[in-house]
mmCIF file of C-alpha atoms in Angstrom:
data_model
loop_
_atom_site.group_PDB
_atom_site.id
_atom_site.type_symbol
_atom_site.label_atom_id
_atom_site.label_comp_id
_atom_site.label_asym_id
_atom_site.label_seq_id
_atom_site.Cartn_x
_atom_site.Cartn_y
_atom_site.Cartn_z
ATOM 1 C CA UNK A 15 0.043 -0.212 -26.389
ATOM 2 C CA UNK A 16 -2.454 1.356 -23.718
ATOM 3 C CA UNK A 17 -5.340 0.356 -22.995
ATOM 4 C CA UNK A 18 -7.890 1.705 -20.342
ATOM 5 C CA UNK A 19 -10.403 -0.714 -18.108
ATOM 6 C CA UNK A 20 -12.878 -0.333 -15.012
ATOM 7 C CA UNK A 21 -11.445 -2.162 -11.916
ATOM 8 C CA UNK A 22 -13.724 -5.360 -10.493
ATOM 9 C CA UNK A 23 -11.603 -5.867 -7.978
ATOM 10 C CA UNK A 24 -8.879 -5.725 -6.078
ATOM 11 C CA UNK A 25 -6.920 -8.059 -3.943
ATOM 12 C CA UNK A 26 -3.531 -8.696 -2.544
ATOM 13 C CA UNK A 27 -1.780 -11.092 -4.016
ATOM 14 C CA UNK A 28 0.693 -13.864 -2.791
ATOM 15 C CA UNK A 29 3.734 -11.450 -2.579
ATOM 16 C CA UNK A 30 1.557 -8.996 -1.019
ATOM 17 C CA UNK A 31 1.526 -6.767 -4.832
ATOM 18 C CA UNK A 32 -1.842 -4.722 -5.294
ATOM 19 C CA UNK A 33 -3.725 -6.740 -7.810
ATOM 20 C CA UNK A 34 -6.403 -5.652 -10.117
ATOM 21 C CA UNK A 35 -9.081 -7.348 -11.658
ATOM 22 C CA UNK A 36 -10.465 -5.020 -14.749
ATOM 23 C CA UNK A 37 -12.635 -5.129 -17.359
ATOM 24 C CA UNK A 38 -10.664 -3.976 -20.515
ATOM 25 C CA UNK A 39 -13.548 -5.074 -22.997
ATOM 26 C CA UNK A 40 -17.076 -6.198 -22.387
ATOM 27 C CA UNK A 41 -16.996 -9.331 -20.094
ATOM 28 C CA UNK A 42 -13.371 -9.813 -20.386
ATOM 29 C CA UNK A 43 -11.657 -9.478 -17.188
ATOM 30 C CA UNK A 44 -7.880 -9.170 -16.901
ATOM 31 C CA UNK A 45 -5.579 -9.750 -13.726
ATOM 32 C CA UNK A 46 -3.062 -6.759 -13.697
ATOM 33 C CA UNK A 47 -0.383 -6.311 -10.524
ATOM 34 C CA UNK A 48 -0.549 -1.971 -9.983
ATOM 35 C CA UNK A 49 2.680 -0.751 -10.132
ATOM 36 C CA UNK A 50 2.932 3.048 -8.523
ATOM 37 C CA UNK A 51 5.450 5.303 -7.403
ATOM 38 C CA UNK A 52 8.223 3.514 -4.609
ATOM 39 C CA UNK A 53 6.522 3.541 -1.093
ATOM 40 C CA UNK A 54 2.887 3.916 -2.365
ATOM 41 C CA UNK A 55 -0.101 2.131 -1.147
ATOM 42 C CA UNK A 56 -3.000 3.261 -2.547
ATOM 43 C CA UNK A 57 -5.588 0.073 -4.050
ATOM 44 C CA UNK A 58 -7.778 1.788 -6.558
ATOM 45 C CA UNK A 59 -11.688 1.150 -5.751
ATOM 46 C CA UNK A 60 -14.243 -0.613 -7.717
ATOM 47 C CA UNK A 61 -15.302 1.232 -11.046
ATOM 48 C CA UNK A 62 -12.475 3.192 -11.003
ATOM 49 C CA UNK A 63 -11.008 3.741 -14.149
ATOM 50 C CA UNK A 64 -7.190 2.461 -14.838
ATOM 51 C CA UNK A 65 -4.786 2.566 -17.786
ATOM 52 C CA UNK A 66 -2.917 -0.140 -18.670
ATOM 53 C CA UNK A 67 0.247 -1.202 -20.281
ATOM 54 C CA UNK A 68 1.302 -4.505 -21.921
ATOM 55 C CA UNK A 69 4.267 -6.105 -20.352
ATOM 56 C CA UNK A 70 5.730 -6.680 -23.773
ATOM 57 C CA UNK A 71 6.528 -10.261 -24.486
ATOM 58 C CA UNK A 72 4.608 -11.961 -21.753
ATOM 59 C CA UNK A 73 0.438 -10.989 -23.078
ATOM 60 C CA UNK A 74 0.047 -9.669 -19.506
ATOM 61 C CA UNK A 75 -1.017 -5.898 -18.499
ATOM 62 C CA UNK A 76 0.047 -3.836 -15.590
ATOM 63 C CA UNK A 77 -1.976 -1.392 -14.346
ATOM 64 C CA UNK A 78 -0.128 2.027 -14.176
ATOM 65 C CA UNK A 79 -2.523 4.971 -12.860
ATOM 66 C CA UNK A 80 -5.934 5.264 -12.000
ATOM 67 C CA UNK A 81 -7.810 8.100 -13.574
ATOM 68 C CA UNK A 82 -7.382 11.497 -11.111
ATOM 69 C CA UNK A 83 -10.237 13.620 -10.164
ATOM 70 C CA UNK A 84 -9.004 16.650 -8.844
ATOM 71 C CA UNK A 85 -9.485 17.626 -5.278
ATOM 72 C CA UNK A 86 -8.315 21.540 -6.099
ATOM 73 C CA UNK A 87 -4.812 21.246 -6.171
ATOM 74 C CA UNK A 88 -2.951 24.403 -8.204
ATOM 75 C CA UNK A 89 0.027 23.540 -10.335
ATOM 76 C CA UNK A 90 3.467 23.181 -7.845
ATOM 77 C CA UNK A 91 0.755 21.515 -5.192
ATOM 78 C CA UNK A 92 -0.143 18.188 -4.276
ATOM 79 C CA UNK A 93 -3.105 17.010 -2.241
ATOM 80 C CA UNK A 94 -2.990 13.101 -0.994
ATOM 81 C CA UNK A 95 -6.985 12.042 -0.083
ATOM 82 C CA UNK A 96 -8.494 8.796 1.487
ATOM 83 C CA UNK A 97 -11.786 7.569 -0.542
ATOM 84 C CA UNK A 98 -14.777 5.592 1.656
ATOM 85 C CA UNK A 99 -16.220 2.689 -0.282
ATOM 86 C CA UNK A 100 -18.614 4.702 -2.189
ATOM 87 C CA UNK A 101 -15.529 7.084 -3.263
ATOM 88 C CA UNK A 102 -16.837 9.979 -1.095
ATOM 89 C CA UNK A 103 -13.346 11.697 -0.052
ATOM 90 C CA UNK A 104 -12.834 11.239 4.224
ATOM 91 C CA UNK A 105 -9.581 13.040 4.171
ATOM 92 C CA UNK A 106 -7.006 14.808 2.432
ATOM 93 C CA UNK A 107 -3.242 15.885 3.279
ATOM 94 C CA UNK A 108 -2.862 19.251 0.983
ATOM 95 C CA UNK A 109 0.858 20.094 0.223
ATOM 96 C CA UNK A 110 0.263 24.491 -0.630
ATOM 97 C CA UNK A 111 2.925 25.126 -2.991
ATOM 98 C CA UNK A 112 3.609 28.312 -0.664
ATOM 99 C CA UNK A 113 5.093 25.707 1.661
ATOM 100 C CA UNK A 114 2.215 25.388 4.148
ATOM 101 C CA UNK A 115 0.398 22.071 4.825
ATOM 102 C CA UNK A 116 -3.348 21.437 5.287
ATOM 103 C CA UNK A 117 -5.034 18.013 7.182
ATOM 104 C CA UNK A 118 -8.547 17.740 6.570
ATOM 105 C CA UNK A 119 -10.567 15.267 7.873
ATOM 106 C CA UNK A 120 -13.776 14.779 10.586
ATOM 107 C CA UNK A 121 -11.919 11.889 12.308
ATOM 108 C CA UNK A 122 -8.677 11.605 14.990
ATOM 109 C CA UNK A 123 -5.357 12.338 13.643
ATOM 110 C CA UNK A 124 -3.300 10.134 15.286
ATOM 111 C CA UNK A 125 0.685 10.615 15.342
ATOM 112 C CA UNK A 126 2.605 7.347 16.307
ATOM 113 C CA UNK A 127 6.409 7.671 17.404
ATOM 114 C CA UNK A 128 8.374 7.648 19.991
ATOM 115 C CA UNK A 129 8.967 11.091 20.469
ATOM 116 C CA UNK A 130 6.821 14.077 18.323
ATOM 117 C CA UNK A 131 9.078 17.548 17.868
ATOM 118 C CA UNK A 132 6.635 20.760 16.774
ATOM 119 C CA UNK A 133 8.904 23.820 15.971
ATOM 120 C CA UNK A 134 12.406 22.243 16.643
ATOM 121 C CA UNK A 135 10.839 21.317 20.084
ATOM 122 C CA UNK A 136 12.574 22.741 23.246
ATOM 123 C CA UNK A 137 9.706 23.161 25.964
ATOM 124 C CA UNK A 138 7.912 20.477 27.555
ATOM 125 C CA UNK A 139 4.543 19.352 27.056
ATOM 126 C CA UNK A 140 1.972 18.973 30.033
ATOM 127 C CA UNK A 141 -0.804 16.464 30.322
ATOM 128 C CA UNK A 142 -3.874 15.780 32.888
ATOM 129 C CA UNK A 143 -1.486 13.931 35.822
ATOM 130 C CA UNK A 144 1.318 15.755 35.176
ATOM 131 C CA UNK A 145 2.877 17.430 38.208
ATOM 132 C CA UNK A 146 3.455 20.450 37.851
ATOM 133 C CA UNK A 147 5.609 23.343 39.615
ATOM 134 C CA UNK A 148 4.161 26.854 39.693
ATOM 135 C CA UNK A 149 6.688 29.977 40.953
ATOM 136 C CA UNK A 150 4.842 32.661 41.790
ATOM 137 C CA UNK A 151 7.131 36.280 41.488
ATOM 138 C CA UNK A 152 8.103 38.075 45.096
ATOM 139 C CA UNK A 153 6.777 41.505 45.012
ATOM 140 C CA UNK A 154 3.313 39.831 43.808
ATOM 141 C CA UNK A 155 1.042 38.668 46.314
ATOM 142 C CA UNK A 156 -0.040 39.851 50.284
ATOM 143 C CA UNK A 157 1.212 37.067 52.533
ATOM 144 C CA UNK A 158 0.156 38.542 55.820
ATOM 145 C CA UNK A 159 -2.282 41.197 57.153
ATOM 146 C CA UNK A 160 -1.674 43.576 60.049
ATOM 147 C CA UNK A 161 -3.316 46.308 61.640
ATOM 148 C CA UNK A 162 -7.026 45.980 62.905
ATOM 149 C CA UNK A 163 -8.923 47.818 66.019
ATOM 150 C CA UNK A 164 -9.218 50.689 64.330
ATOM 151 C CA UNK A 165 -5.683 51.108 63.202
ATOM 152 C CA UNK A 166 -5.258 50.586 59.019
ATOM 153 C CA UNK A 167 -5.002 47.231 57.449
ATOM 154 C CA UNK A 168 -1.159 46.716 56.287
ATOM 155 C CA UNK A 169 -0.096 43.887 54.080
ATOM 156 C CA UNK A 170 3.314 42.461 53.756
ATOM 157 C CA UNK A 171 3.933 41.246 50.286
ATOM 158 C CA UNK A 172 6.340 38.152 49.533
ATOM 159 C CA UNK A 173 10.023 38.491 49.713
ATOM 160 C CA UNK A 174 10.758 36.078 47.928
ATOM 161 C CA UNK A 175 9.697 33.611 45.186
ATOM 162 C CA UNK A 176 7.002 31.062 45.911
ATOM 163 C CA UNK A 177 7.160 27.584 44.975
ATOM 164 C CA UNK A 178 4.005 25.302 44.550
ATOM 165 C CA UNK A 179 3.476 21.910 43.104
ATOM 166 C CA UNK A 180 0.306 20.300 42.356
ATOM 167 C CA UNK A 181 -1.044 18.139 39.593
ATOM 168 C CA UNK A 182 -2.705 19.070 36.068
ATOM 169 C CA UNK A 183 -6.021 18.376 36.772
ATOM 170 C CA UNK A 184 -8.384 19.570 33.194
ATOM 171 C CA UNK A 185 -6.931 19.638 29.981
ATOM 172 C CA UNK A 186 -7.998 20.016 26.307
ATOM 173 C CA UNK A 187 -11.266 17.722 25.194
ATOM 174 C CA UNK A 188 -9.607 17.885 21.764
ATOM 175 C CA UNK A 189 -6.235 17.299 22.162
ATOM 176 C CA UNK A 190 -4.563 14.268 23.966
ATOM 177 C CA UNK A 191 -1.069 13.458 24.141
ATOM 178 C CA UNK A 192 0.148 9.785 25.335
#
């Protein structure tokens, strides 16, 4: 039998399970543990509505799901969103079903690992420090001047290659990289 109820509360419990308090009927509050798909952490807010299942045998319930609102996701797509106290949406991670993914949110995305790949990775990433070697083509740029009292200026372009190194000194105000 199902029943639904408006969460309290919620708490972690002494295993560290998601626990619920709800209010299945009119001043009667019930402590459910949230079950939810493997690797999920997602503790429902206040007022939210859950269903609930009876754990047959024991006269406990479990809370199962907490009602969805949809954020705009179209059948084959799934959209993942962080709620603020008052249940205002802060962010949302929107899996397209054309096989594109969206991150929405006013805040810093931060990325934690030891090493971040973007498009099988390959090339090098430069930050503000970074030293930095620039090779500028022969054939490109006057290295000397001749000529002068009255005689036509000549310029002597570079034979070869030239090598520079110097540091990254601006970068993005947007993006930073560790």
């Amino acid at each position: 039998m199902g029943v639904l109820a408006t969460v309290v509360k919620t708490e972690t419990g002494d295993y560290e399970e998601i626990v619920q308090t709800v209010e299945a009927h009119y001043g009667e509050n019930k402590f459910c543990d949230q079950f939810a798909p493997s690797g999920e952490d997602a503790p429902p807010l206040k007022d939210d509505l859950v269903a609930l299942m009876e754990v047959e045998g024991t006269g406990n319930m479990a809370s199962v799901g907490v009602l969805a609102k949809s954020q705009g996701a179209k059948p084959g797509e799934k959209i993942i969103y962080g709620r603020d106290g008052n249940g205002n949406v802060t962010s949302k991670i929107y899996l397209h079903n054309d096989g594109s993914i969206s991150i929405e949110t006013e805040k810093p995305i931060s990325f934690d690992g030891e090493k971040i790949t973007i498009q099988g990775g390959g090339s090098a990433a430069a930050r503000v420090d970074d030293t930095v070697e620039v090779e500028i083509p022969a054939q490109t740029v006057v290295v000397a001047v001749s000529g002068g009292s009255g005689a036509p200026a000549v310029g002597t372009m570079n034979v070869m290659p030239i090598k520079l190194q110097g540091k990254i000194t601006s970068g993005s105000k947007t993006v930073e990289i560790g």
